[in-house]
Tab-separated table of C-alpha atoms in Angstrom:
chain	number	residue	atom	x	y	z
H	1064	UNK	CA	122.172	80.434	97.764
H	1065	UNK	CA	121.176	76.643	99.145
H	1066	UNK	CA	119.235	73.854	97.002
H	1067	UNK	CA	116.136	72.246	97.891
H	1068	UNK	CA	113.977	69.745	96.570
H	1069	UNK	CA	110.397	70.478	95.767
H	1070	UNK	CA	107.217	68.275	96.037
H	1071	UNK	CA	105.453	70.182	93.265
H	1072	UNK	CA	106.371	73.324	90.858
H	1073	UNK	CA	103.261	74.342	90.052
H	1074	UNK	CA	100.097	75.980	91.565
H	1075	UNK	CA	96.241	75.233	90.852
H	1076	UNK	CA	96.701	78.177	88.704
H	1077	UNK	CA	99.461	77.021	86.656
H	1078	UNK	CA	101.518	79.563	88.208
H	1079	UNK	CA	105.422	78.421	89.270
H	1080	UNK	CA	108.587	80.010	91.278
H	1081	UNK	CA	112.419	78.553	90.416
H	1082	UNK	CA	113.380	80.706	93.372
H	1083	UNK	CA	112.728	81.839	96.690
H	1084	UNK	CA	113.601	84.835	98.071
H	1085	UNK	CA	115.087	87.855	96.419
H	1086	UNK	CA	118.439	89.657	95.312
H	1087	UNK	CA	116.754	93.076	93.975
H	1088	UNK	CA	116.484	94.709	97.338
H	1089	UNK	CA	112.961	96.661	96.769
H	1090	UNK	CA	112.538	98.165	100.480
H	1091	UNK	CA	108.733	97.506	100.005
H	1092	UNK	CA	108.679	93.913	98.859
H	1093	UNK	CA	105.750	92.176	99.740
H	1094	UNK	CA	107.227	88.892	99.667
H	1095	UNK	CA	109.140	89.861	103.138
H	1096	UNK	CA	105.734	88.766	104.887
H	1097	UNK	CA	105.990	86.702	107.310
H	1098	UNK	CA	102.504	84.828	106.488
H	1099	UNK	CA	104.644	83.532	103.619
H	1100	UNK	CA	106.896	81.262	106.150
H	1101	UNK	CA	109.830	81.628	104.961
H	1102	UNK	CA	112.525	79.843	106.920
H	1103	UNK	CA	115.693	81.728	105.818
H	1104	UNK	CA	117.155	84.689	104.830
H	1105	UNK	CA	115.551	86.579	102.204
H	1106	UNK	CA	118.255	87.340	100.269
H	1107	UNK	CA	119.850	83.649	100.631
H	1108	UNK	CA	117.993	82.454	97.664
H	1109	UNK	CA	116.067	79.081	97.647
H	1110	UNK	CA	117.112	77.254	94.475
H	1111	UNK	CA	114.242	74.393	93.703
H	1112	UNK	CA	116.771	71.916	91.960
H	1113	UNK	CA	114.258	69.960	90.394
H	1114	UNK	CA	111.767	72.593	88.951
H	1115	UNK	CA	112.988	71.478	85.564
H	1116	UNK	CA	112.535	67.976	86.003
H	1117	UNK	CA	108.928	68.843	87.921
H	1118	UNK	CA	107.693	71.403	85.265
H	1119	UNK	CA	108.892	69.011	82.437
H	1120	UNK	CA	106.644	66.047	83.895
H	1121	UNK	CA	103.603	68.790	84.948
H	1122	UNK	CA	103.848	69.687	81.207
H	1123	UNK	CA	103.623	66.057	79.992
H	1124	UNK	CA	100.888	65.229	82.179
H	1125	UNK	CA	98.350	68.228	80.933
H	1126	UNK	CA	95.917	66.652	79.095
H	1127	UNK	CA	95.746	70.370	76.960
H	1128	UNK	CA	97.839	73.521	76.853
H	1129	UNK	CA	97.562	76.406	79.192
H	1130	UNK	CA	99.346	79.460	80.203
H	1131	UNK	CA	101.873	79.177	82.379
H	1132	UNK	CA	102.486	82.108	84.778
H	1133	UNK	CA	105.644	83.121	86.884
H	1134	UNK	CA	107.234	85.560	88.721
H	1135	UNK	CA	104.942	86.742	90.907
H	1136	UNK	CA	106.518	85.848	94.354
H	1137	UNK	CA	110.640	85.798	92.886
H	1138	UNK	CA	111.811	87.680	90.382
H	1139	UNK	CA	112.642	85.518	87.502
H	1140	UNK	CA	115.819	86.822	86.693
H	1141	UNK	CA	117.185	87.731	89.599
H	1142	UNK	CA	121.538	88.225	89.192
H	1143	UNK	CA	121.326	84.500	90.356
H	1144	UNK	CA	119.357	83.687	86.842
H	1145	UNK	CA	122.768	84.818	84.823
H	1146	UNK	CA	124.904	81.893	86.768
H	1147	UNK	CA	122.048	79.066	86.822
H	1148	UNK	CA	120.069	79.961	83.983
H	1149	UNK	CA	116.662	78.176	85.118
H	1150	UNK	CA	114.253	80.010	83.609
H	1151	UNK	CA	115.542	80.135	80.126
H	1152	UNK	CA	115.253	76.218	80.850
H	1153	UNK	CA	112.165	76.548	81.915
H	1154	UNK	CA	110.809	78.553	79.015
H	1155	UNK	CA	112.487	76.242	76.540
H	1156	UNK	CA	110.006	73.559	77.846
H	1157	UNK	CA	107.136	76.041	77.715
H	1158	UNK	CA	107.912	76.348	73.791
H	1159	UNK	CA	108.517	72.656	73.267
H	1160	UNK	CA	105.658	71.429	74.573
H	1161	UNK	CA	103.654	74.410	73.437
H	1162	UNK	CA	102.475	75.931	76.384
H	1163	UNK	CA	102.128	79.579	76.480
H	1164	UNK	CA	103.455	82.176	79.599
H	1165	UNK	CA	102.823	85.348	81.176
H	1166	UNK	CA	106.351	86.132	82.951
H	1167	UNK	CA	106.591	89.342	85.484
H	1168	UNK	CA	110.164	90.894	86.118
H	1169	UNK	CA	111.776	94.229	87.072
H	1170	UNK	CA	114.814	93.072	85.455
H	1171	UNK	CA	116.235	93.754	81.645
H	1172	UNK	CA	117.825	90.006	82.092
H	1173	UNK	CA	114.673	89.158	80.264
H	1174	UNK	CA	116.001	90.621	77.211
H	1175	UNK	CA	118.131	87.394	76.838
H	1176	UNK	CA	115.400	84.841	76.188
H	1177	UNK	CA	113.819	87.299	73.416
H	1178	UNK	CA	114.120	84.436	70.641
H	1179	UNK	CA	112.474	81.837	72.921
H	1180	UNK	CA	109.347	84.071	73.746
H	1181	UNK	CA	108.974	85.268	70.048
H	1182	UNK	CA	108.702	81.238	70.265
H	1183	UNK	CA	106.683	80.606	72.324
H	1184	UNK	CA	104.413	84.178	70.730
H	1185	UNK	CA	104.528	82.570	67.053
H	1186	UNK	CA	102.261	79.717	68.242
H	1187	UNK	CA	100.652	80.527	71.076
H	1188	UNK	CA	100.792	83.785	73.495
H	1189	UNK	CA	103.550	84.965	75.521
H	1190	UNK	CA	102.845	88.487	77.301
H	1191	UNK	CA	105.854	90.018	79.248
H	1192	UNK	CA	105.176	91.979	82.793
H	1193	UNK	CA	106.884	94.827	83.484
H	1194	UNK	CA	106.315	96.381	87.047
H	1195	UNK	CA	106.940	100.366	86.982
H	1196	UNK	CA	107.157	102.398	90.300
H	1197	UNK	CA	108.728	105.885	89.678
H	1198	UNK	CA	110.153	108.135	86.603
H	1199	UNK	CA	112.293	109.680	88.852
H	1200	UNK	CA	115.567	107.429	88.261
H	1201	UNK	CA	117.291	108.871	92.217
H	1202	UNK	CA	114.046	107.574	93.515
H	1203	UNK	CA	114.316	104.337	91.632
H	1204	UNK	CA	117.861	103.597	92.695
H	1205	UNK	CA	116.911	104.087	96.074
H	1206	UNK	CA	113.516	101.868	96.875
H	1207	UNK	CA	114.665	99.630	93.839
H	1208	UNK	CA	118.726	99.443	94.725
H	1209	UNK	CA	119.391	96.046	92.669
H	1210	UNK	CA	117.014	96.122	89.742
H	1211	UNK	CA	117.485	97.576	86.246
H	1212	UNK	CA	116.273	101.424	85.843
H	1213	UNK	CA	113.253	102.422	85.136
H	1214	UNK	CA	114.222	103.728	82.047
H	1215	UNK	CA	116.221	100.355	80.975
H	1216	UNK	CA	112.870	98.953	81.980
H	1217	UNK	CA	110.922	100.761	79.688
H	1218	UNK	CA	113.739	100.251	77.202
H	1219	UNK	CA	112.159	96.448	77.297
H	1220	UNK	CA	108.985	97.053	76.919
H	1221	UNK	CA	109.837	99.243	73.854
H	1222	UNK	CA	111.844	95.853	72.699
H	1223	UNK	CA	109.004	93.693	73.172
H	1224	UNK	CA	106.931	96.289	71.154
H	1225	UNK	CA	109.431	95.914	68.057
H	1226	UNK	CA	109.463	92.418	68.801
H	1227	UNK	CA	105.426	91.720	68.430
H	1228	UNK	CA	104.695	90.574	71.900
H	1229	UNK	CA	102.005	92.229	74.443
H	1230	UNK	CA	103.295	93.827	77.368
H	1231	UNK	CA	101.023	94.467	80.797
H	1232	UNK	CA	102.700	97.070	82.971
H	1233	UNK	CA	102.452	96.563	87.373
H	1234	UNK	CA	101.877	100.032	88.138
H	1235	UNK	CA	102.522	99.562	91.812
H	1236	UNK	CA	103.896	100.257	94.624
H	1237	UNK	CA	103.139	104.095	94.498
H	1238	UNK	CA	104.623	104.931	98.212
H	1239	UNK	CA	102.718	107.749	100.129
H	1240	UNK	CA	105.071	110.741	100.577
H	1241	UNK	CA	107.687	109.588	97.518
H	1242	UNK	CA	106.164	108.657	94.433
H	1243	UNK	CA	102.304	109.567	94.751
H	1244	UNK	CA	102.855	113.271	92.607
H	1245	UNK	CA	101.054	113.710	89.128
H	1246	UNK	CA	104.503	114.279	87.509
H	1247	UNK	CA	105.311	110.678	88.177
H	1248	UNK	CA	102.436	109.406	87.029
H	1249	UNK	CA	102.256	111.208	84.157
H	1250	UNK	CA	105.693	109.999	83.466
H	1251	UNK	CA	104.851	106.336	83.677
H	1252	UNK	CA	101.908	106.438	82.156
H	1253	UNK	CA	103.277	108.685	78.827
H	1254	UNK	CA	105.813	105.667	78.705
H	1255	UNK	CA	102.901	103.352	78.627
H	1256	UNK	CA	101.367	104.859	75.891
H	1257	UNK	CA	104.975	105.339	73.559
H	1258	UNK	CA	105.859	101.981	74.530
H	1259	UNK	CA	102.279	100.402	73.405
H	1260	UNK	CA	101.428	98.563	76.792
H	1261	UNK	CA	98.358	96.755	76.625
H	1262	UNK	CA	97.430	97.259	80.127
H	1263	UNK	CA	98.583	98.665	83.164
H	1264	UNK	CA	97.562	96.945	86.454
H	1265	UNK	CA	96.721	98.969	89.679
H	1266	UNK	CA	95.054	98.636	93.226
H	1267	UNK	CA	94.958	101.939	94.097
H	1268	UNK	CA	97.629	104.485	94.769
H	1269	UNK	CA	98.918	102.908	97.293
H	1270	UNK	CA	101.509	100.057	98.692
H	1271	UNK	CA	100.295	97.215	101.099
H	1272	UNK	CA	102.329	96.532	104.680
H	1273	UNK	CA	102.046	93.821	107.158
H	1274	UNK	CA	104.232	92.108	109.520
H	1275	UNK	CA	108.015	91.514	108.368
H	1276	UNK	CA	107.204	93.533	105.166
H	1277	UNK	CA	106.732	96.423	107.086
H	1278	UNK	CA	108.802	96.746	109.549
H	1279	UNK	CA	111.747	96.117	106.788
H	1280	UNK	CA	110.167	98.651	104.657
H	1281	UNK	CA	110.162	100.994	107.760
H	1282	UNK	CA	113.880	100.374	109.059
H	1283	UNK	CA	114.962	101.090	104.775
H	1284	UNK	CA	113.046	104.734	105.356
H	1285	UNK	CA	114.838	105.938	108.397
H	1286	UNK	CA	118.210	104.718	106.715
H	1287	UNK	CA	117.187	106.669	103.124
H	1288	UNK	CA	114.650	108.952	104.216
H	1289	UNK	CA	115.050	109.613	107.987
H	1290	UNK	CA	112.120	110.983	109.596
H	1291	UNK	CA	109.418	109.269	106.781
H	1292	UNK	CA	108.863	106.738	108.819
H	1293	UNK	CA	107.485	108.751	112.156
H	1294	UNK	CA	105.222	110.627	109.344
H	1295	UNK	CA	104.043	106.721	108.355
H	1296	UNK	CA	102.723	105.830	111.678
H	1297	UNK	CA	101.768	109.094	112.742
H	1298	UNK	CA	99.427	108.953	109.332
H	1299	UNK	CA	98.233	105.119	108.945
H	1300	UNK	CA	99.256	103.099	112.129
H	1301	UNK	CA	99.744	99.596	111.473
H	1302	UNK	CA	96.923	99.159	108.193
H	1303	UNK	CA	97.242	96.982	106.079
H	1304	UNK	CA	96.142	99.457	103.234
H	1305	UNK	CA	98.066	102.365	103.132
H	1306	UNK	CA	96.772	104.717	100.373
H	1307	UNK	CA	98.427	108.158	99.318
H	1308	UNK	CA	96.096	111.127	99.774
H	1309	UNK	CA	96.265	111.678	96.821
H	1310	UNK	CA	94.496	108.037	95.963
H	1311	UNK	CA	91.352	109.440	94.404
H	1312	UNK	CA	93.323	112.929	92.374
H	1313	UNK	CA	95.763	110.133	90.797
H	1314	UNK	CA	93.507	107.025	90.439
H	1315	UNK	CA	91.166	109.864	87.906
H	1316	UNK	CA	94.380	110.624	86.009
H	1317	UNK	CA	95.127	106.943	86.185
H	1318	UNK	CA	91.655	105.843	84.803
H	1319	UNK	CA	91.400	108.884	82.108
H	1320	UNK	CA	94.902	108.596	80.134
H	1321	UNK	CA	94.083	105.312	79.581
H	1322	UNK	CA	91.118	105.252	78.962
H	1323	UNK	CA	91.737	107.984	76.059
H	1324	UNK	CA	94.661	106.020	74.862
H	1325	UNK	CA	93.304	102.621	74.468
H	1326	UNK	CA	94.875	101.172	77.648
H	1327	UNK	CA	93.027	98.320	79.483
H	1328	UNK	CA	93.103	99.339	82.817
H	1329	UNK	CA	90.364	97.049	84.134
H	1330	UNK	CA	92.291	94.507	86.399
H	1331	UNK	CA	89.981	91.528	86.355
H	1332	UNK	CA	89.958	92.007	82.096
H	1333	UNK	CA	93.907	91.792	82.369
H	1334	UNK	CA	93.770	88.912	84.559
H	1335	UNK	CA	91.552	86.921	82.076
H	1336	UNK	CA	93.531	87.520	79.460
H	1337	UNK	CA	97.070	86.862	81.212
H	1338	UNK	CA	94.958	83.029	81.999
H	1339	UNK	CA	93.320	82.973	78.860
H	1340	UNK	CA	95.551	80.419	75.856
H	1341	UNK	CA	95.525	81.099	72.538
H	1342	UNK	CA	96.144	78.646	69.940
H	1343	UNK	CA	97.268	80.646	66.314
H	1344	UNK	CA	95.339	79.409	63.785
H	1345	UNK	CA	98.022	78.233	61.183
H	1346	UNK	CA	99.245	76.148	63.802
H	1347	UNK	CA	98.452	72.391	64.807
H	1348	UNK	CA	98.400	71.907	68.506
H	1349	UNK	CA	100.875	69.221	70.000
H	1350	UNK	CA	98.014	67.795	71.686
């Protein structure tokens, strides 16, 4: 862990990271890249010590309310969180100031700042992101080694459920050769529907690899899966794009179960309505 000092905390899109890097150890993680510059180790986590101070005086300075999005390049609760507690900081600003959030983790950590979302829910919107890879928990301990289970995962969403606040499920990566099978999908998505997701995200059966990313997600597969790897190159080179052959077989299952269980699965209609704020009606806005 080492401290910087940020110029900003957050993005055009009202979007915001407290960390940099990652402790969760997902052999695919995007955030590897190297197009994302980053100067350190990945698992030496970059600590912005004034997001709080940053956030508090982006909040201030909003002439109205918005959501506020994060967790989309470091996990927010990442083992680090428990220690430092930043983004229960953070969210405790969110509810003062009565901004809403859309917050993406892999982690049950999130279960800790329940009271503050239902908070932040009772006035505005808060909608917790939940990504979901495989049913299989041997699979999940070994392409997810540091993150909570997928069932503890879907645990959460079934507290959020209790709890009154929407839930959007990441329903990605699905790695060629390991996870793209019917049975795991099914799995997943039969969670989904028990759990009461509003929407599941997806872009295509499928996981994305470029330089850094892949060639840590490549070393991980000969040490846990030797010989995957060879099978990897032999089958997709160096794309980008690297979509199971199942794609289309899983992507109609995808598409059906939700559509017959009242799923959005339209990405663009979950995007607008992770952006969009809602004011409840019994409620005067602080602005």
């Amino acid at each position: 862990m080492h401290f910087v000092t940020a110029k900003g905390i957050l993005s055009s899109h009202n979007g915001m990271n407290l960390y940099r890097g990652c402790q969760h150890g997902c052999i695919y993680c995007d955030a590897r890249s190297d197009c994302y510059q980053m100067d350190h180790a990945f698992e030496d986590i970059e600590v912005k010590e004034n997001a709080l101070m940053l956030l508090e005086r982006a909040l201030k300075a909003k002439r109205k309310p918005c959501m506020i999005g994060f967790g989309a390049m470091s996990d927010p609760y990442i083992p680090l969180e428990r220690e430092l507690c930043m983004t229960g900081k953070a969210l405790e600003l969110i509810d003062r100031y009565g901004f809403g959030v859309a917050i993406q983790t892999k982690s049950a950590g999130i279960l800790r700042d329940m009271d503050l979302l239902k908070s932040i829910h009772s006035r505005t919107k808060a909608v917790v992101q939940i990504t979901l890879t495989t049913f299989d928990e041997g699979l999940c301990r070994l392409i997810e080694p540091n993150v909570s289970t997928t069932a503890q995962r879907i645990a959460v969403l079934r507290e959020f459920q209790k709890a009154g606040i929407p839930t959007v499920v990441w329903l990605c990566p699905i790695l060629p050769f390991l996870n793209d099978t019917p049975e795991n999908l099914r799995g997943i998505l039969d969670a989904c529907i028990e759990t009461g997701v509003k929407g599941i995200l997806n872009f295509g059966m499928g996981v994305t690899l470029r330089s850094g990313d892949r060639e840590y997600f490549y070393a991980q597969l000969d040490r846990k899966f030797p010989g995957l790897k060879d099978r990897y190159i032999r089958t997709y080179g160096n794309a980008y794009e690297v979509l199971s052959p199942r794609n289309r077989e899983l992507m109609k299952l995808f598409h059906d179960t939700c559509e017959a269980n009242g799923i959005w699965h339209d990405n663009s209609q979950i995007f607008r309505y992770l952006a969009q704020f809602e004011e409840k009606s019994n409620q005067m806005s602080l602005f």
